Tab-separated table of C-alpha atoms in Angstrom:
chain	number	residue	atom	x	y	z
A	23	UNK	CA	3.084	-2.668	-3.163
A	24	UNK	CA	0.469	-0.547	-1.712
A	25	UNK	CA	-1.725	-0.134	1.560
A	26	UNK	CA	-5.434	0.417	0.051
A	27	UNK	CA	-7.480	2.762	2.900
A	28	UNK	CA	-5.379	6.024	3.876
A	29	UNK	CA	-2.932	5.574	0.631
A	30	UNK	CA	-5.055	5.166	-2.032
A	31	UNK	CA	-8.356	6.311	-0.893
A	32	UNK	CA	-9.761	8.714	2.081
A	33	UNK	CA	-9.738	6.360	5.146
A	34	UNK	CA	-13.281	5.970	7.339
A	35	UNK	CA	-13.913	5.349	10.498
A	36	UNK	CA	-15.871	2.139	10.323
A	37	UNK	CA	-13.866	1.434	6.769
A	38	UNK	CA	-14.970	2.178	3.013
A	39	UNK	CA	-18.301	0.019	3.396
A	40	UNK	CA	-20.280	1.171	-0.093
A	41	UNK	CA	-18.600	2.177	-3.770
A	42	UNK	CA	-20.706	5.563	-2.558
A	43	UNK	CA	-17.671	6.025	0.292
A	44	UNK	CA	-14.861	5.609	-1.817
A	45	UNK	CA	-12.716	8.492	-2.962
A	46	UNK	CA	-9.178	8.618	-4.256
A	47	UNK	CA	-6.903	10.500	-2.432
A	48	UNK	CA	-5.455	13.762	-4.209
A	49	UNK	CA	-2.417	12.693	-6.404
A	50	UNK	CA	-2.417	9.138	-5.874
A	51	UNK	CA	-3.549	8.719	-9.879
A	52	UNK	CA	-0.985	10.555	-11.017
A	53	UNK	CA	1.239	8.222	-8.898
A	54	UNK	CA	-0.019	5.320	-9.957
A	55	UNK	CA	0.551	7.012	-13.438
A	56	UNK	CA	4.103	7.506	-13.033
A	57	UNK	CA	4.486	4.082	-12.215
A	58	UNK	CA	2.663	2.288	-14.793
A	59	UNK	CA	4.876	4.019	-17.422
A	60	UNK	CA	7.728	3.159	-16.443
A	61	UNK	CA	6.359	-0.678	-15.845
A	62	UNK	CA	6.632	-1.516	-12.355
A	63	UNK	CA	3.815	-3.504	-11.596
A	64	UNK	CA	1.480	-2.212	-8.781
A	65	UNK	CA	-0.397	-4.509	-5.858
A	66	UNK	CA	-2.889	-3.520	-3.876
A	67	UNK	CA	-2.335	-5.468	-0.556
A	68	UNK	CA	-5.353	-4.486	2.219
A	69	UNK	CA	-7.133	-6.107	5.126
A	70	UNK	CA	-10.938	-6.260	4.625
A	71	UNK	CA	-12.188	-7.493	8.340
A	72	UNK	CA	-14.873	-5.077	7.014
A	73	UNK	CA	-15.960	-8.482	5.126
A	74	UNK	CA	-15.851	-11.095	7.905
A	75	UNK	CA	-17.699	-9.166	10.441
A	76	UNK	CA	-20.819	-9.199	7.397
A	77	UNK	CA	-20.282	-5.188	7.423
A	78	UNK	CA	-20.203	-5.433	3.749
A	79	UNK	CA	-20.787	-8.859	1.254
A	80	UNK	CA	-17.724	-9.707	-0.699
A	81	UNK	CA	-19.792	-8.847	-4.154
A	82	UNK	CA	-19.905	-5.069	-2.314
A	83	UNK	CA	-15.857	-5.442	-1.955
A	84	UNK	CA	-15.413	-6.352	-5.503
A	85	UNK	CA	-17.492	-3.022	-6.672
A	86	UNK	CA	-15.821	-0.909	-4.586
A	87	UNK	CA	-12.359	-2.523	-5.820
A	88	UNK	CA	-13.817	-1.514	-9.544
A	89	UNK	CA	-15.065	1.463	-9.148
A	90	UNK	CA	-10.912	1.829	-7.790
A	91	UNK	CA	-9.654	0.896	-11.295
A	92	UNK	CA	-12.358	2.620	-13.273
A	93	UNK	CA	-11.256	5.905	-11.244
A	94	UNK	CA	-7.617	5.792	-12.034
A	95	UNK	CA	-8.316	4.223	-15.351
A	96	UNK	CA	-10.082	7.686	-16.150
A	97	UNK	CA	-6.650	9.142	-15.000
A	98	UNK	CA	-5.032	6.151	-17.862
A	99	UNK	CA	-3.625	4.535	-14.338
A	100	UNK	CA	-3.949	0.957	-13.249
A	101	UNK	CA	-3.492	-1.539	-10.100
A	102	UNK	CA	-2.109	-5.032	-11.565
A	103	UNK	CA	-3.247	-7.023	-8.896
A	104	UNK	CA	-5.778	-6.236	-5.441
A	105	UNK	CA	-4.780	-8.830	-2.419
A	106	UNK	CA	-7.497	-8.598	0.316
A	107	UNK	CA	-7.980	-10.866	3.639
A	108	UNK	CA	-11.389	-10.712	4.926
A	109	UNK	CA	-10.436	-12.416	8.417
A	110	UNK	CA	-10.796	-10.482	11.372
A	111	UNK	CA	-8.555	-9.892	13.612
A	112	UNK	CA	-9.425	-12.393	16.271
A	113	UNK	CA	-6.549	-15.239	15.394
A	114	UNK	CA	-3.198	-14.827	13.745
A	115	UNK	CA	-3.459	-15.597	10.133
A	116	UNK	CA	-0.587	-15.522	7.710
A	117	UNK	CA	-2.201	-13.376	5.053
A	118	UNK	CA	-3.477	-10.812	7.158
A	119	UNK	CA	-1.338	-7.628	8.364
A	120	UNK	CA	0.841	-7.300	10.286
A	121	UNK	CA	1.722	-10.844	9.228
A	122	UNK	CA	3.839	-10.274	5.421
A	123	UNK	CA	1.438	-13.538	3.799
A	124	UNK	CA	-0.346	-11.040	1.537
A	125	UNK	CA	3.257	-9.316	0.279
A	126	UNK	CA	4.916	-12.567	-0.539
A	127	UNK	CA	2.119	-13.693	-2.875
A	128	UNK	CA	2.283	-10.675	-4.398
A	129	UNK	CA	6.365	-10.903	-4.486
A	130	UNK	CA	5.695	-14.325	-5.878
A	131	UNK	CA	3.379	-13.445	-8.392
A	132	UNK	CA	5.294	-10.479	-9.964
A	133	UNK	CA	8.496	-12.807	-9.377
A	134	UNK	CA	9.613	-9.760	-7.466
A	135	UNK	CA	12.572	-9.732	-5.352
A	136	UNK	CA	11.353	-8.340	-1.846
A	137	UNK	CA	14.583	-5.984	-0.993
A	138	UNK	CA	13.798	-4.217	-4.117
A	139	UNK	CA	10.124	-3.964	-3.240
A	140	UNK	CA	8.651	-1.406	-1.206
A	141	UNK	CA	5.515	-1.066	0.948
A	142	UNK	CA	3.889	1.674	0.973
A	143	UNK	CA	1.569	1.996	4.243
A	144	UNK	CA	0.077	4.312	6.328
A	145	UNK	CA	-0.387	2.634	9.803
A	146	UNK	CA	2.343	0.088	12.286
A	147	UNK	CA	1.074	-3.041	10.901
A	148	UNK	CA	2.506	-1.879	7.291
A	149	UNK	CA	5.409	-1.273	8.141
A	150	UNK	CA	5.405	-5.079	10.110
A	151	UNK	CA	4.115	-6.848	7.392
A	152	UNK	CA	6.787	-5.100	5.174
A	153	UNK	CA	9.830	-5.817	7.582
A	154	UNK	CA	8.660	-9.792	8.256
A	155	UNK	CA	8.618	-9.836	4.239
A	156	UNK	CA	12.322	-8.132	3.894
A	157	UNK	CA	10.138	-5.422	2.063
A	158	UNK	CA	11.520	-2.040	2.306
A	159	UNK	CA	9.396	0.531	4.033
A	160	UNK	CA	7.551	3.359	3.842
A	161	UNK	CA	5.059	5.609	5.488
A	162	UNK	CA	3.464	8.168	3.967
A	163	UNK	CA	1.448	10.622	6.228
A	164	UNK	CA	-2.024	10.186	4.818
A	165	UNK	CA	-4.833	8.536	6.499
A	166	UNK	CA	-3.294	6.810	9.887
A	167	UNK	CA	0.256	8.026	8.643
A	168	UNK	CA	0.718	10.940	10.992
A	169	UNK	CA	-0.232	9.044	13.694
A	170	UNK	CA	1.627	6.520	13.457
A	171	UNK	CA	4.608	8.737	12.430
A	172	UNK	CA	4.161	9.998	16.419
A	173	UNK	CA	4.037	6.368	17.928
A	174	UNK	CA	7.309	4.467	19.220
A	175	UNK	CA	7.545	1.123	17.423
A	176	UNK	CA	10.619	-1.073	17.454
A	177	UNK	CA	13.578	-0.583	16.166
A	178	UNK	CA	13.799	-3.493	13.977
A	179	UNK	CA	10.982	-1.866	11.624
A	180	UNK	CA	13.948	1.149	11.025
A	181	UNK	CA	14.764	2.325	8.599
A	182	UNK	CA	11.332	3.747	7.620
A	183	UNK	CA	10.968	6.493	4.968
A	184	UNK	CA	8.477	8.987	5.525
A	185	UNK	CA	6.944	11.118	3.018
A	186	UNK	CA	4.141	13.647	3.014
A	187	UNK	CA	1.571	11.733	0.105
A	188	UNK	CA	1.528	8.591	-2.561
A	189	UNK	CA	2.747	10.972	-5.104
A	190	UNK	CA	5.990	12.367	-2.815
A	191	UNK	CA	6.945	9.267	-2.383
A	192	UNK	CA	6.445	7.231	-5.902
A	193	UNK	CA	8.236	10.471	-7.126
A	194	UNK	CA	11.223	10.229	-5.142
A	195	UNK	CA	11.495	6.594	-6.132
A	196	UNK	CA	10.498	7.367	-9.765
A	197	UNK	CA	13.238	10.208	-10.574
A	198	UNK	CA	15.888	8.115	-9.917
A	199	UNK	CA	15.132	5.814	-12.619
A	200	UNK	CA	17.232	6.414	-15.940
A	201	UNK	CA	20.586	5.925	-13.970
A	202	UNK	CA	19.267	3.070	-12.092
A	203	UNK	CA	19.927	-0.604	-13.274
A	204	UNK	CA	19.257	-2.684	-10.245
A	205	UNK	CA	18.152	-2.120	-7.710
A	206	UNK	CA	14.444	0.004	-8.690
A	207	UNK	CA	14.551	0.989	-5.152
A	208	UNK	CA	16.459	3.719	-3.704
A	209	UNK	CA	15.803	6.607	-1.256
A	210	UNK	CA	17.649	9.449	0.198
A	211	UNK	CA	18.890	9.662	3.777
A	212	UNK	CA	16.692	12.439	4.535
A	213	UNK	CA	13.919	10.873	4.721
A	214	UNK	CA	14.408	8.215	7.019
A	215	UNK	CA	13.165	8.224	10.721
């Protein structure tokens, strides 16, 4: 499972608001390559406020979203599934990070067995939504990543591992593959904080 903005694509200020702004980070295809072949299905799981404020219609999300898949399919790459909440973040709400409602559809859906399942985020409430869903995490240091690589957060969200990009860390997760059985997911010491 995958953060969207800062993971996938260059982060904005004010959020990806036209298909115009959005641009695939460097080596994130080829990531999302290297997992397709070796089938592990991919969701997209990102909060879309962006939406509910009426920054953008929901018919603007959706082109942005293809113009996603028609980039990496150029690249033959592919998400499976895109979970978005368009709530803002004036009331808690189940689907929308840091609360894990968006990663246990997902886990549902894919019949996926969440300590097997990492997250993949770049910011705290990523790594919260991962830990309330028994999701193994992971920051990578793209978009919000270094930042929130610097901030204290609490010790229940440890252990975190941290690489530098998408591709670093599919990689890592990839390479161990061929001797693995179950569980898909496994990850050096080293890289935990």
């Amino acid at each position: 499972m995958l953060d969207r903005d800062g993971v996938i694509n260059r982060d904005r200020p004010q959020s990806v608001r036209s298909v115009a702004e959005f641009e695939l980070l460097p080596g994130v295809a080829q990531a999302i390559s290297l997992l397709n072949k070796a089938h592990i299905p991919i969701a997209v799981i990102t909060n879309q406020a962006v939406v509910g404020r009426g920054d953008i219609s929901l018919e603007e999300l959706d082109r942005i979203h293809q113009k996603m898949q028609f980039l990496l399919a150029e690249q033959q790459a592919h998400i499976d599934e895109i979970y978005f909440c368009t709530d803002v973040a004036v009331e808690p709400n189940f689907r929308r990070k840091p609360a894990p409602g968006m990663l246990k559809e997902a886990l549902k859906k894919f019949r996926a067995r969440a300590k097997y399942s990492p997250f993949i985020g770049d910011a705290l409430r990523d790594l919260q939504a991962a830990v309330d869903a028994d999701c193994p995490r992971i920051l990578v240091r793209t978009g919000k990543g270094l930042q929130t690589e610097q901030q204290e957060w609490p010790s229940r969200l440890n252990p975190v591992h941290i690489f530098p990009d998408l591709l670093s860390a599919v990689q890592a997760l990839t390479e161990t593959l061929d001797t693995l059985q179950e569980p898909f997911y496994t990850l050096d010491q080293p890289f935990v904080r």
